[in-house]
Amino acid sequence: LLTGFVDFLAGADRIQDAVTVWNQLVGRGMIHSGRLDPANGVSIADPAFQFAPAAKAFDWRVAEVPGVSASGFSGSLRFEINGNEPQSFQILSVLAPVFSAARYRLVWKGDGSSLHSPQDPGFSFLITQQQSGQQPGDVVTQCPPLLSSGNSSGCNFVTLAGSKPGEMKKAQIDLRYMRAQGTTRVSGTLQLRAVRLELIQ
Protein backbone atom coordinates (compact mmCIF):
# COMPACT_ATOMS: atom_id res chain seq x y z
CA LEU A 1 0.00 0.00 0.00
CA LEU A 2 2.78 2.44 0.91
CA THR A 3 4.81 1.73 -2.21
CA GLY A 4 1.64 2.26 -4.21
CA PHE A 5 1.34 5.65 -2.52
CA VAL A 6 4.68 6.67 -4.04
CA ASP A 7 3.31 5.67 -7.46
CA PHE A 8 0.20 7.76 -6.78
CA LEU A 9 2.22 10.84 -5.79
CA ALA A 10 4.50 10.54 -8.83
CA GLY A 11 1.49 10.07 -11.11
CA ALA A 12 -0.07 13.22 -9.65
CA ASP A 13 3.17 15.16 -10.35
CA ARG A 14 3.80 15.59 -6.62
CA ILE A 15 7.41 14.62 -7.21
CA GLN A 16 8.93 16.21 -4.10
CA ASP A 17 6.42 14.36 -1.91
CA ALA A 18 7.05 11.13 -3.81
CA VAL A 19 10.81 11.43 -3.23
CA THR A 20 10.28 12.11 0.48
CA VAL A 21 8.05 9.05 0.96
CA TRP A 22 10.39 6.91 -1.16
CA ASN A 23 13.38 7.79 1.03
CA GLN A 24 11.38 7.08 4.18
CA LEU A 25 10.44 3.62 2.89
CA VAL A 26 14.05 2.90 1.87
CA GLY A 27 15.23 4.01 5.32
CA ARG A 28 12.78 1.64 7.00
CA GLY A 29 13.75 -1.27 4.77
CA MET A 30 10.31 -1.45 3.17
CA ILE A 31 11.85 -0.80 -0.25
CA HIS A 32 15.18 -2.39 -1.14
CA SER A 33 16.78 0.31 -3.24
CA GLY A 34 18.88 3.44 -2.91
CA ARG A 35 17.85 6.82 -1.58
CA LEU A 36 17.17 9.75 -3.88
CA ASP A 37 18.88 13.12 -3.44
CA PRO A 38 18.14 15.18 -6.57
CA ALA A 39 19.76 18.34 -5.13
CA ASN A 40 23.07 16.48 -5.01
CA GLY A 41 22.68 14.78 -8.37
CA VAL A 42 21.18 11.48 -7.23
CA SER A 43 18.12 11.19 -9.46
CA ILE A 44 18.36 7.45 -10.18
CA ALA A 45 17.82 5.36 -7.06
CA ASP A 46 19.83 2.32 -8.15
CA PRO A 47 22.41 3.51 -10.71
CA ALA A 48 24.66 0.43 -10.35
CA PHE A 49 21.90 -2.22 -10.48
CA GLN A 50 22.46 -3.46 -6.94
CA PHE A 51 18.84 -4.32 -6.12
CA ALA A 52 16.25 -6.57 -7.74
CA PRO A 53 13.61 -4.33 -9.34
CA ALA A 54 10.19 -4.16 -7.74
CA ALA A 55 8.70 -2.11 -10.61
CA LYS A 56 7.55 0.56 -8.17
CA ALA A 57 7.83 4.33 -8.59
CA PHE A 58 11.55 5.07 -8.89
CA ASP A 59 12.67 1.45 -9.37
CA TRP A 60 14.00 0.09 -12.63
CA ARG A 61 11.35 -1.57 -14.76
CA VAL A 62 12.45 -4.42 -17.02
CA ALA A 63 10.07 -5.10 -19.89
CA GLU A 64 9.05 -8.61 -20.88
CA VAL A 65 10.13 -8.96 -24.50
CA PRO A 66 9.96 -12.19 -26.54
CA GLY A 67 13.48 -13.41 -27.24
CA VAL A 68 15.04 -11.34 -24.43
CA SER A 69 15.77 -12.42 -20.84
CA ALA A 70 17.25 -10.29 -18.06
CA SER A 71 19.41 -11.32 -15.12
CA GLY A 72 21.82 -9.78 -12.67
CA PHE A 73 21.04 -6.90 -10.30
CA SER A 74 24.11 -7.55 -8.19
CA GLY A 75 26.33 -4.89 -9.71
CA SER A 76 25.29 -5.20 -13.35
CA LEU A 77 22.31 -6.05 -15.53
CA ARG A 78 22.57 -8.57 -18.36
CA PHE A 79 20.24 -9.07 -21.29
CA GLU A 80 20.42 -12.35 -23.20
CA ILE A 81 19.05 -11.79 -26.70
CA ASN A 82 18.44 -14.78 -28.95
CA GLY A 83 17.85 -13.02 -32.28
CA ASN A 84 14.11 -13.74 -32.40
CA GLU A 85 13.10 -10.52 -30.67
CA PRO A 86 10.90 -7.87 -32.35
CA GLN A 87 12.41 -5.36 -34.78
CA SER A 88 11.99 -2.69 -32.11
CA PHE A 89 11.15 -2.76 -28.41
CA GLN A 90 11.59 -1.02 -25.07
CA ILE A 91 13.80 -3.03 -22.76
CA LEU A 92 14.33 -0.94 -19.60
CA SER A 93 12.90 2.20 -18.01
CA VAL A 94 13.14 4.32 -14.88
CA LEU A 95 11.47 7.46 -13.54
CA ALA A 96 13.88 10.17 -12.39
CA PRO A 97 13.09 13.26 -10.28
CA VAL A 98 14.70 16.35 -11.80
CA PHE A 99 14.63 20.10 -11.25
CA SER A 100 12.99 22.38 -13.79
CA ALA A 101 15.10 24.46 -16.17
CA ALA A 102 18.29 22.61 -15.23
CA ARG A 103 21.05 20.96 -17.24
CA TYR A 104 21.60 17.23 -16.86
CA ARG A 105 23.83 14.54 -18.29
CA LEU A 106 22.78 10.91 -18.54
CA VAL A 107 25.89 8.73 -18.25
CA TRP A 108 26.11 4.99 -18.84
CA LYS A 109 28.58 2.13 -18.83
CA GLY A 110 27.71 -0.82 -21.03
CA ASP A 111 29.41 -3.80 -22.61
CA GLY A 112 28.38 -5.14 -25.99
CA SER A 113 31.46 -7.29 -26.57
CA SER A 114 29.34 -10.46 -26.36
CA LEU A 115 26.90 -9.30 -29.03
CA HIS A 116 27.35 -10.55 -32.57
CA SER A 117 27.87 -6.86 -33.45
CA PRO A 118 29.71 -5.33 -30.44
CA GLN A 119 28.79 -1.76 -31.40
CA ASP A 120 25.24 -2.50 -32.55
CA PRO A 121 23.68 0.94 -33.28
CA GLY A 122 20.14 -0.14 -32.44
CA PHE A 123 20.26 0.53 -28.69
CA SER A 124 19.71 4.05 -27.38
CA PHE A 125 18.28 5.90 -24.40
CA LEU A 126 15.27 8.18 -24.82
CA ILE A 127 14.47 10.82 -22.21
CA THR A 128 10.84 11.93 -22.15
CA GLN A 129 9.51 15.00 -20.34
CA GLN A 130 5.84 15.89 -20.13
CA GLN A 131 4.80 19.42 -21.00
CA SER A 132 2.50 21.10 -18.51
CA GLY A 133 -0.10 23.83 -18.66
CA GLN A 134 -1.28 24.88 -22.10
CA GLN A 135 1.54 23.12 -23.96
CA PRO A 136 0.40 19.51 -24.32
CA GLY A 137 2.63 16.76 -25.62
CA ASP A 138 5.99 15.31 -24.69
CA VAL A 139 9.51 16.54 -25.30
CA VAL A 140 11.80 13.64 -26.21
CA THR A 141 15.60 13.65 -26.25
CA GLN A 142 17.18 10.77 -28.16
CA CYS A 143 20.67 9.96 -26.96
CA PRO A 144 23.50 8.71 -29.19
CA PRO A 145 23.60 4.93 -29.72
CA LEU A 146 24.41 3.15 -26.48
CA LEU A 147 27.47 1.31 -27.80
CA SER A 148 28.75 3.78 -30.39
CA SER A 149 31.51 5.17 -28.17
CA GLY A 150 32.75 1.94 -26.63
CA ASN A 151 31.91 1.04 -23.04
CA SER A 152 30.81 4.42 -21.72
CA SER A 153 29.18 7.56 -23.03
CA GLY A 154 26.72 10.29 -22.11
CA CYS A 155 23.88 12.50 -23.26
CA ASN A 156 23.16 16.11 -22.25
CA PHE A 157 19.69 17.63 -22.01
CA VAL A 158 17.86 20.54 -20.38
CA THR A 159 14.71 20.04 -18.34
CA LEU A 160 11.56 22.00 -19.07
CA ALA A 161 10.75 25.17 -17.19
CA GLY A 162 8.31 24.86 -14.31
CA SER A 163 5.65 27.14 -12.94
CA LYS A 164 8.14 28.30 -10.28
CA PRO A 165 11.94 28.28 -10.02
CA GLY A 166 13.48 25.10 -8.68
CA GLU A 167 10.30 23.08 -9.12
CA MET A 168 10.81 19.32 -9.06
CA LYS A 169 9.54 17.46 -12.11
CA LYS A 170 9.98 13.98 -13.56
CA ALA A 171 11.80 12.57 -16.54
CA GLN A 172 11.16 9.12 -18.01
CA ILE A 173 14.33 7.35 -19.13
CA ASP A 174 13.86 4.40 -21.50
CA LEU A 175 16.38 2.10 -23.12
CA ARG A 176 15.03 1.07 -26.51
CA TYR A 177 16.16 -1.04 -29.41
CA MET A 178 15.33 -0.39 -33.05
CA ARG A 179 17.04 -2.45 -35.68
CA ALA A 180 19.17 -0.16 -37.79
CA GLN A 181 18.62 -0.25 -41.53
CA GLY A 182 21.02 -2.63 -43.26
CA THR A 183 21.67 -4.71 -40.13
CA THR A 184 20.37 -8.03 -38.85
CA ARG A 185 18.55 -8.30 -35.54
CA VAL A 186 20.80 -8.19 -32.52
CA SER A 187 21.78 -11.37 -30.66
CA GLY A 188 24.13 -12.23 -27.81
CA THR A 189 24.58 -10.60 -24.39
CA LEU A 190 24.30 -6.91 -23.56
CA GLN A 191 25.57 -5.87 -20.13
CA LEU A 192 24.87 -2.59 -18.32
CA ARG A 193 27.10 -1.74 -15.37
CA ALA A 194 25.80 1.71 -14.48
CA VAL A 195 23.32 4.36 -15.56
CA ARG A 196 23.53 7.69 -13.74
CA LEU A 197 21.87 11.06 -14.11
CA GLU A 198 24.20 13.93 -13.23
CA LEU A 199 23.10 17.48 -12.42
CA ILE A 200 25.37 19.91 -14.26
CA GLN A 201 26.02 22.89 -12.02
mmCIF file of C-alpha atoms in Angstrom:
data_model
loop_
_atom_site.group_PDB
_atom_site.id
_atom_site.type_symbol
_atom_site.label_atom_id
_atom_site.label_comp_id
_atom_site.label_asym_id
_atom_site.label_seq_id
_atom_site.Cartn_x
_atom_site.Cartn_y
_atom_site.Cartn_z
ATOM 1 C CA LEU A 1 0.000 0.000 0.000
ATOM 2 C CA LEU A 2 2.778 2.437 0.910
ATOM 3 C CA THR A 3 4.814 1.726 -2.213
ATOM 4 C CA GLY A 4 1.641 2.261 -4.215
ATOM 5 C CA PHE A 5 1.337 5.647 -2.516
ATOM 6 C CA VAL A 6 4.676 6.667 -4.041
ATOM 7 C CA ASP A 7 3.309 5.671 -7.458
ATOM 8 C CA PHE A 8 0.201 7.761 -6.783
ATOM 9 C CA LEU A 9 2.223 10.837 -5.793
ATOM 10 C CA ALA A 10 4.497 10.539 -8.830
ATOM 11 C CA GLY A 11 1.486 10.071 -11.108
ATOM 12 C CA ALA A 12 -0.071 13.223 -9.650
ATOM 13 C CA ASP A 13 3.168 15.160 -10.353
ATOM 14 C CA ARG A 14 3.799 15.585 -6.622
ATOM 15 C CA ILE A 15 7.411 14.620 -7.208
ATOM 16 C CA GLN A 16 8.926 16.213 -4.100
ATOM 17 C CA ASP A 17 6.421 14.362 -1.908
ATOM 18 C CA ALA A 18 7.047 11.132 -3.808
ATOM 19 C CA VAL A 19 10.814 11.428 -3.230
ATOM 20 C CA THR A 20 10.278 12.106 0.483
ATOM 21 C CA VAL A 21 8.051 9.052 0.956
ATOM 22 C CA TRP A 22 10.390 6.908 -1.159
ATOM 23 C CA ASN A 23 13.379 7.792 1.026
ATOM 24 C CA GLN A 24 11.380 7.077 4.177
ATOM 25 C CA LEU A 25 10.443 3.622 2.888
ATOM 26 C CA VAL A 26 14.048 2.902 1.873
ATOM 27 C CA GLY A 27 15.227 4.008 5.318
ATOM 28 C CA ARG A 28 12.776 1.644 7.003
ATOM 29 C CA GLY A 29 13.749 -1.272 4.774
ATOM 30 C CA MET A 30 10.313 -1.448 3.167
ATOM 31 C CA ILE A 31 11.850 -0.799 -0.250
ATOM 32 C CA HIS A 32 15.177 -2.389 -1.144
ATOM 33 C CA SER A 33 16.783 0.310 -3.236
ATOM 34 C CA GLY A 34 18.880 3.442 -2.908
ATOM 35 C CA ARG A 35 17.851 6.823 -1.577
ATOM 36 C CA LEU A 36 17.170 9.747 -3.883
ATOM 37 C CA ASP A 37 18.877 13.121 -3.442
ATOM 38 C CA PRO A 38 18.142 15.181 -6.568
ATOM 39 C CA ALA A 39 19.756 18.339 -5.135
ATOM 40 C CA ASN A 40 23.068 16.481 -5.014
ATOM 41 C CA GLY A 41 22.681 14.780 -8.373
ATOM 42 C CA VAL A 42 21.181 11.477 -7.231
ATOM 43 C CA SER A 43 18.123 11.194 -9.457
ATOM 44 C CA ILE A 44 18.361 7.450 -10.178
ATOM 45 C CA ALA A 45 17.820 5.360 -7.065
ATOM 46 C CA ASP A 46 19.835 2.316 -8.152
ATOM 47 C CA PRO A 47 22.412 3.509 -10.706
ATOM 48 C CA ALA A 48 24.660 0.431 -10.349
ATOM 49 C CA PHE A 49 21.903 -2.218 -10.483
ATOM 50 C CA GLN A 50 22.460 -3.461 -6.939
ATOM 51 C CA PHE A 51 18.843 -4.325 -6.122
ATOM 52 C CA ALA A 52 16.252 -6.568 -7.736
ATOM 53 C CA PRO A 53 13.607 -4.326 -9.339
ATOM 54 C CA ALA A 54 10.186 -4.156 -7.738
ATOM 55 C CA ALA A 55 8.700 -2.106 -10.607
ATOM 56 C CA LYS A 56 7.554 0.556 -8.166
ATOM 57 C CA ALA A 57 7.830 4.330 -8.593
ATOM 58 C CA PHE A 58 11.549 5.071 -8.892
ATOM 59 C CA ASP A 59 12.668 1.447 -9.370
ATOM 60 C CA TRP A 60 13.996 0.091 -12.628
ATOM 61 C CA ARG A 61 11.349 -1.573 -14.761
ATOM 62 C CA VAL A 62 12.451 -4.417 -17.015
ATOM 63 C CA ALA A 63 10.066 -5.101 -19.886
ATOM 64 C CA GLU A 64 9.053 -8.615 -20.885
ATOM 65 C CA VAL A 65 10.128 -8.957 -24.498
ATOM 66 C CA PRO A 66 9.957 -12.188 -26.541
ATOM 67 C CA GLY A 67 13.476 -13.409 -27.237
ATOM 68 C CA VAL A 68 15.039 -11.338 -24.427
ATOM 69 C CA SER A 69 15.773 -12.419 -20.840
ATOM 70 C CA ALA A 70 17.247 -10.293 -18.062
ATOM 71 C CA SER A 71 19.413 -11.318 -15.123
ATOM 72 C CA GLY A 72 21.821 -9.783 -12.666
ATOM 73 C CA PHE A 73 21.042 -6.898 -10.303
ATOM 74 C CA SER A 74 24.109 -7.549 -8.193
ATOM 75 C CA GLY A 75 26.326 -4.893 -9.708
ATOM 76 C CA SER A 76 25.291 -5.200 -13.354
ATOM 77 C CA LEU A 77 22.308 -6.046 -15.525
ATOM 78 C CA ARG A 78 22.573 -8.574 -18.355
ATOM 79 C CA PHE A 79 20.245 -9.069 -21.292
ATOM 80 C CA GLU A 80 20.421 -12.354 -23.195
ATOM 81 C CA ILE A 81 19.050 -11.787 -26.699
ATOM 82 C CA ASN A 82 18.444 -14.782 -28.950
ATOM 83 C CA GLY A 83 17.852 -13.017 -32.283
ATOM 84 C CA ASN A 84 14.109 -13.736 -32.401
ATOM 85 C CA GLU A 85 13.097 -10.523 -30.667
ATOM 86 C CA PRO A 86 10.904 -7.873 -32.353
ATOM 87 C CA GLN A 87 12.407 -5.361 -34.778
ATOM 88 C CA SER A 88 11.993 -2.690 -32.112
ATOM 89 C CA PHE A 89 11.155 -2.755 -28.409
ATOM 90 C CA GLN A 90 11.593 -1.020 -25.073
ATOM 91 C CA ILE A 91 13.802 -3.031 -22.757
ATOM 92 C CA LEU A 92 14.332 -0.938 -19.602
ATOM 93 C CA SER A 93 12.904 2.201 -18.006
ATOM 94 C CA VAL A 94 13.139 4.316 -14.881
ATOM 95 C CA LEU A 95 11.466 7.459 -13.539
ATOM 96 C CA ALA A 96 13.878 10.167 -12.392
ATOM 97 C CA PRO A 97 13.087 13.259 -10.280
ATOM 98 C CA VAL A 98 14.699 16.351 -11.797
ATOM 99 C CA PHE A 99 14.626 20.098 -11.253
ATOM 100 C CA SER A 100 12.985 22.380 -13.792
ATOM 101 C CA ALA A 101 15.102 24.462 -16.170
ATOM 102 C CA ALA A 102 18.285 22.610 -15.231
ATOM 103 C CA ARG A 103 21.055 20.962 -17.238
ATOM 104 C CA TYR A 104 21.601 17.228 -16.859
ATOM 105 C CA ARG A 105 23.834 14.541 -18.295
ATOM 106 C CA LEU A 106 22.784 10.913 -18.538
ATOM 107 C CA VAL A 107 25.893 8.734 -18.247
ATOM 108 C CA TRP A 108 26.108 4.989 -18.843
ATOM 109 C CA LYS A 109 28.576 2.131 -18.834
ATOM 110 C CA GLY A 110 27.711 -0.821 -21.029
ATOM 111 C CA ASP A 111 29.409 -3.798 -22.608
ATOM 112 C CA GLY A 112 28.375 -5.142 -25.991
ATOM 113 C CA SER A 113 31.458 -7.294 -26.567
ATOM 114 C CA SER A 114 29.340 -10.461 -26.358
ATOM 115 C CA LEU A 115 26.903 -9.298 -29.027
ATOM 116 C CA HIS A 116 27.351 -10.546 -32.570
ATOM 117 C CA SER A 117 27.870 -6.862 -33.450
ATOM 118 C CA PRO A 118 29.711 -5.332 -30.444
ATOM 119 C CA GLN A 119 28.787 -1.762 -31.396
ATOM 120 C CA ASP A 120 25.235 -2.497 -32.550
ATOM 121 C CA PRO A 121 23.682 0.939 -33.283
ATOM 122 C CA GLY A 122 20.141 -0.138 -32.443
ATOM 123 C CA PHE A 123 20.257 0.527 -28.688
ATOM 124 C CA SER A 124 19.707 4.054 -27.376
ATOM 125 C CA PHE A 125 18.276 5.895 -24.395
ATOM 126 C CA LEU A 126 15.270 8.183 -24.819
ATOM 127 C CA ILE A 127 14.472 10.823 -22.212
ATOM 128 C CA THR A 128 10.837 11.930 -22.146
ATOM 129 C CA GLN A 129 9.505 14.998 -20.340
ATOM 130 C CA GLN A 130 5.842 15.891 -20.129
ATOM 131 C CA GLN A 131 4.797 19.418 -20.999
ATOM 132 C CA SER A 132 2.496 21.103 -18.506
ATOM 133 C CA GLY A 133 -0.095 23.828 -18.658
ATOM 134 C CA GLN A 134 -1.277 24.884 -22.104
ATOM 135 C CA GLN A 135 1.540 23.117 -23.962
ATOM 136 C CA PRO A 136 0.398 19.510 -24.320
ATOM 137 C CA GLY A 137 2.633 16.764 -25.618
ATOM 138 C CA ASP A 138 5.988 15.308 -24.687
ATOM 139 C CA VAL A 139 9.510 16.538 -25.296
ATOM 140 C CA VAL A 140 11.801 13.643 -26.209
ATOM 141 C CA THR A 141 15.601 13.647 -26.251
ATOM 142 C CA GLN A 142 17.180 10.766 -28.155
ATOM 143 C CA CYS A 143 20.671 9.963 -26.957
ATOM 144 C CA PRO A 144 23.498 8.705 -29.186
ATOM 145 C CA PRO A 145 23.603 4.933 -29.717
ATOM 146 C CA LEU A 146 24.406 3.145 -26.476
ATOM 147 C CA LEU A 147 27.467 1.311 -27.803
ATOM 148 C CA SER A 148 28.750 3.781 -30.386
ATOM 149 C CA SER A 149 31.511 5.172 -28.167
ATOM 150 C CA GLY A 150 32.754 1.943 -26.629
ATOM 151 C CA ASN A 151 31.913 1.039 -23.042
ATOM 152 C CA SER A 152 30.811 4.423 -21.718
ATOM 153 C CA SER A 153 29.181 7.562 -23.032
ATOM 154 C CA GLY A 154 26.724 10.292 -22.114
ATOM 155 C CA CYS A 155 23.881 12.500 -23.260
ATOM 156 C CA ASN A 156 23.159 16.106 -22.246
ATOM 157 C CA PHE A 157 19.686 17.628 -22.013
ATOM 158 C CA VAL A 158 17.861 20.536 -20.383
ATOM 159 C CA THR A 159 14.712 20.040 -18.340
ATOM 160 C CA LEU A 160 11.556 21.999 -19.070
ATOM 161 C CA ALA A 161 10.751 25.171 -17.189
ATOM 162 C CA GLY A 162 8.311 24.862 -14.307
ATOM 163 C CA SER A 163 5.651 27.142 -12.940
ATOM 164 C CA LYS A 164 8.137 28.305 -10.283
ATOM 165 C CA PRO A 165 11.943 28.283 -10.017
ATOM 166 C CA GLY A 166 13.481 25.098 -8.684
ATOM 167 C CA GLU A 167 10.296 23.081 -9.122
ATOM 168 C CA MET A 168 10.812 19.319 -9.063
ATOM 169 C CA LYS A 169 9.542 17.461 -12.111
ATOM 170 C CA LYS A 170 9.983 13.979 -13.558
ATOM 171 C CA ALA A 171 11.800 12.566 -16.539
ATOM 172 C CA GLN A 172 11.161 9.121 -18.005
ATOM 173 C CA ILE A 173 14.325 7.346 -19.128
ATOM 174 C CA ASP A 174 13.863 4.404 -21.498
ATOM 175 C CA LEU A 175 16.381 2.096 -23.124
ATOM 176 C CA ARG A 176 15.026 1.068 -26.508
ATOM 177 C CA TYR A 177 16.158 -1.042 -29.413
ATOM 178 C CA MET A 178 15.333 -0.387 -33.048
ATOM 179 C CA ARG A 179 17.040 -2.455 -35.684
ATOM 180 C CA ALA A 180 19.174 -0.160 -37.794
ATOM 181 C CA GLN A 181 18.623 -0.246 -41.533
ATOM 182 C CA GLY A 182 21.019 -2.626 -43.265
ATOM 183 C CA THR A 183 21.674 -4.708 -40.134
ATOM 184 C CA THR A 184 20.373 -8.027 -38.851
ATOM 185 C CA ARG A 185 18.547 -8.300 -35.540
ATOM 186 C CA VAL A 186 20.803 -8.188 -32.519
ATOM 187 C CA SER A 187 21.779 -11.370 -30.661
ATOM 188 C CA GLY A 188 24.128 -12.234 -27.807
ATOM 189 C CA THR A 189 24.585 -10.599 -24.391
ATOM 190 C CA LEU A 190 24.299 -6.906 -23.561
ATOM 191 C CA GLN A 191 25.570 -5.867 -20.128
ATOM 192 C CA LEU A 192 24.873 -2.594 -18.319
ATOM 193 C CA ARG A 193 27.103 -1.735 -15.371
ATOM 194 C CA ALA A 194 25.800 1.706 -14.476
ATOM 195 C CA VAL A 195 23.317 4.361 -15.556
ATOM 196 C CA ARG A 196 23.535 7.694 -13.735
ATOM 197 C CA LEU A 197 21.870 11.056 -14.115
ATOM 198 C CA GLU A 198 24.197 13.932 -13.226
ATOM 199 C CA LEU A 199 23.100 17.475 -12.420
ATOM 200 C CA ILE A 200 25.373 19.911 -14.265
ATOM 201 C CA GLN A 201 26.018 22.889 -12.016
#
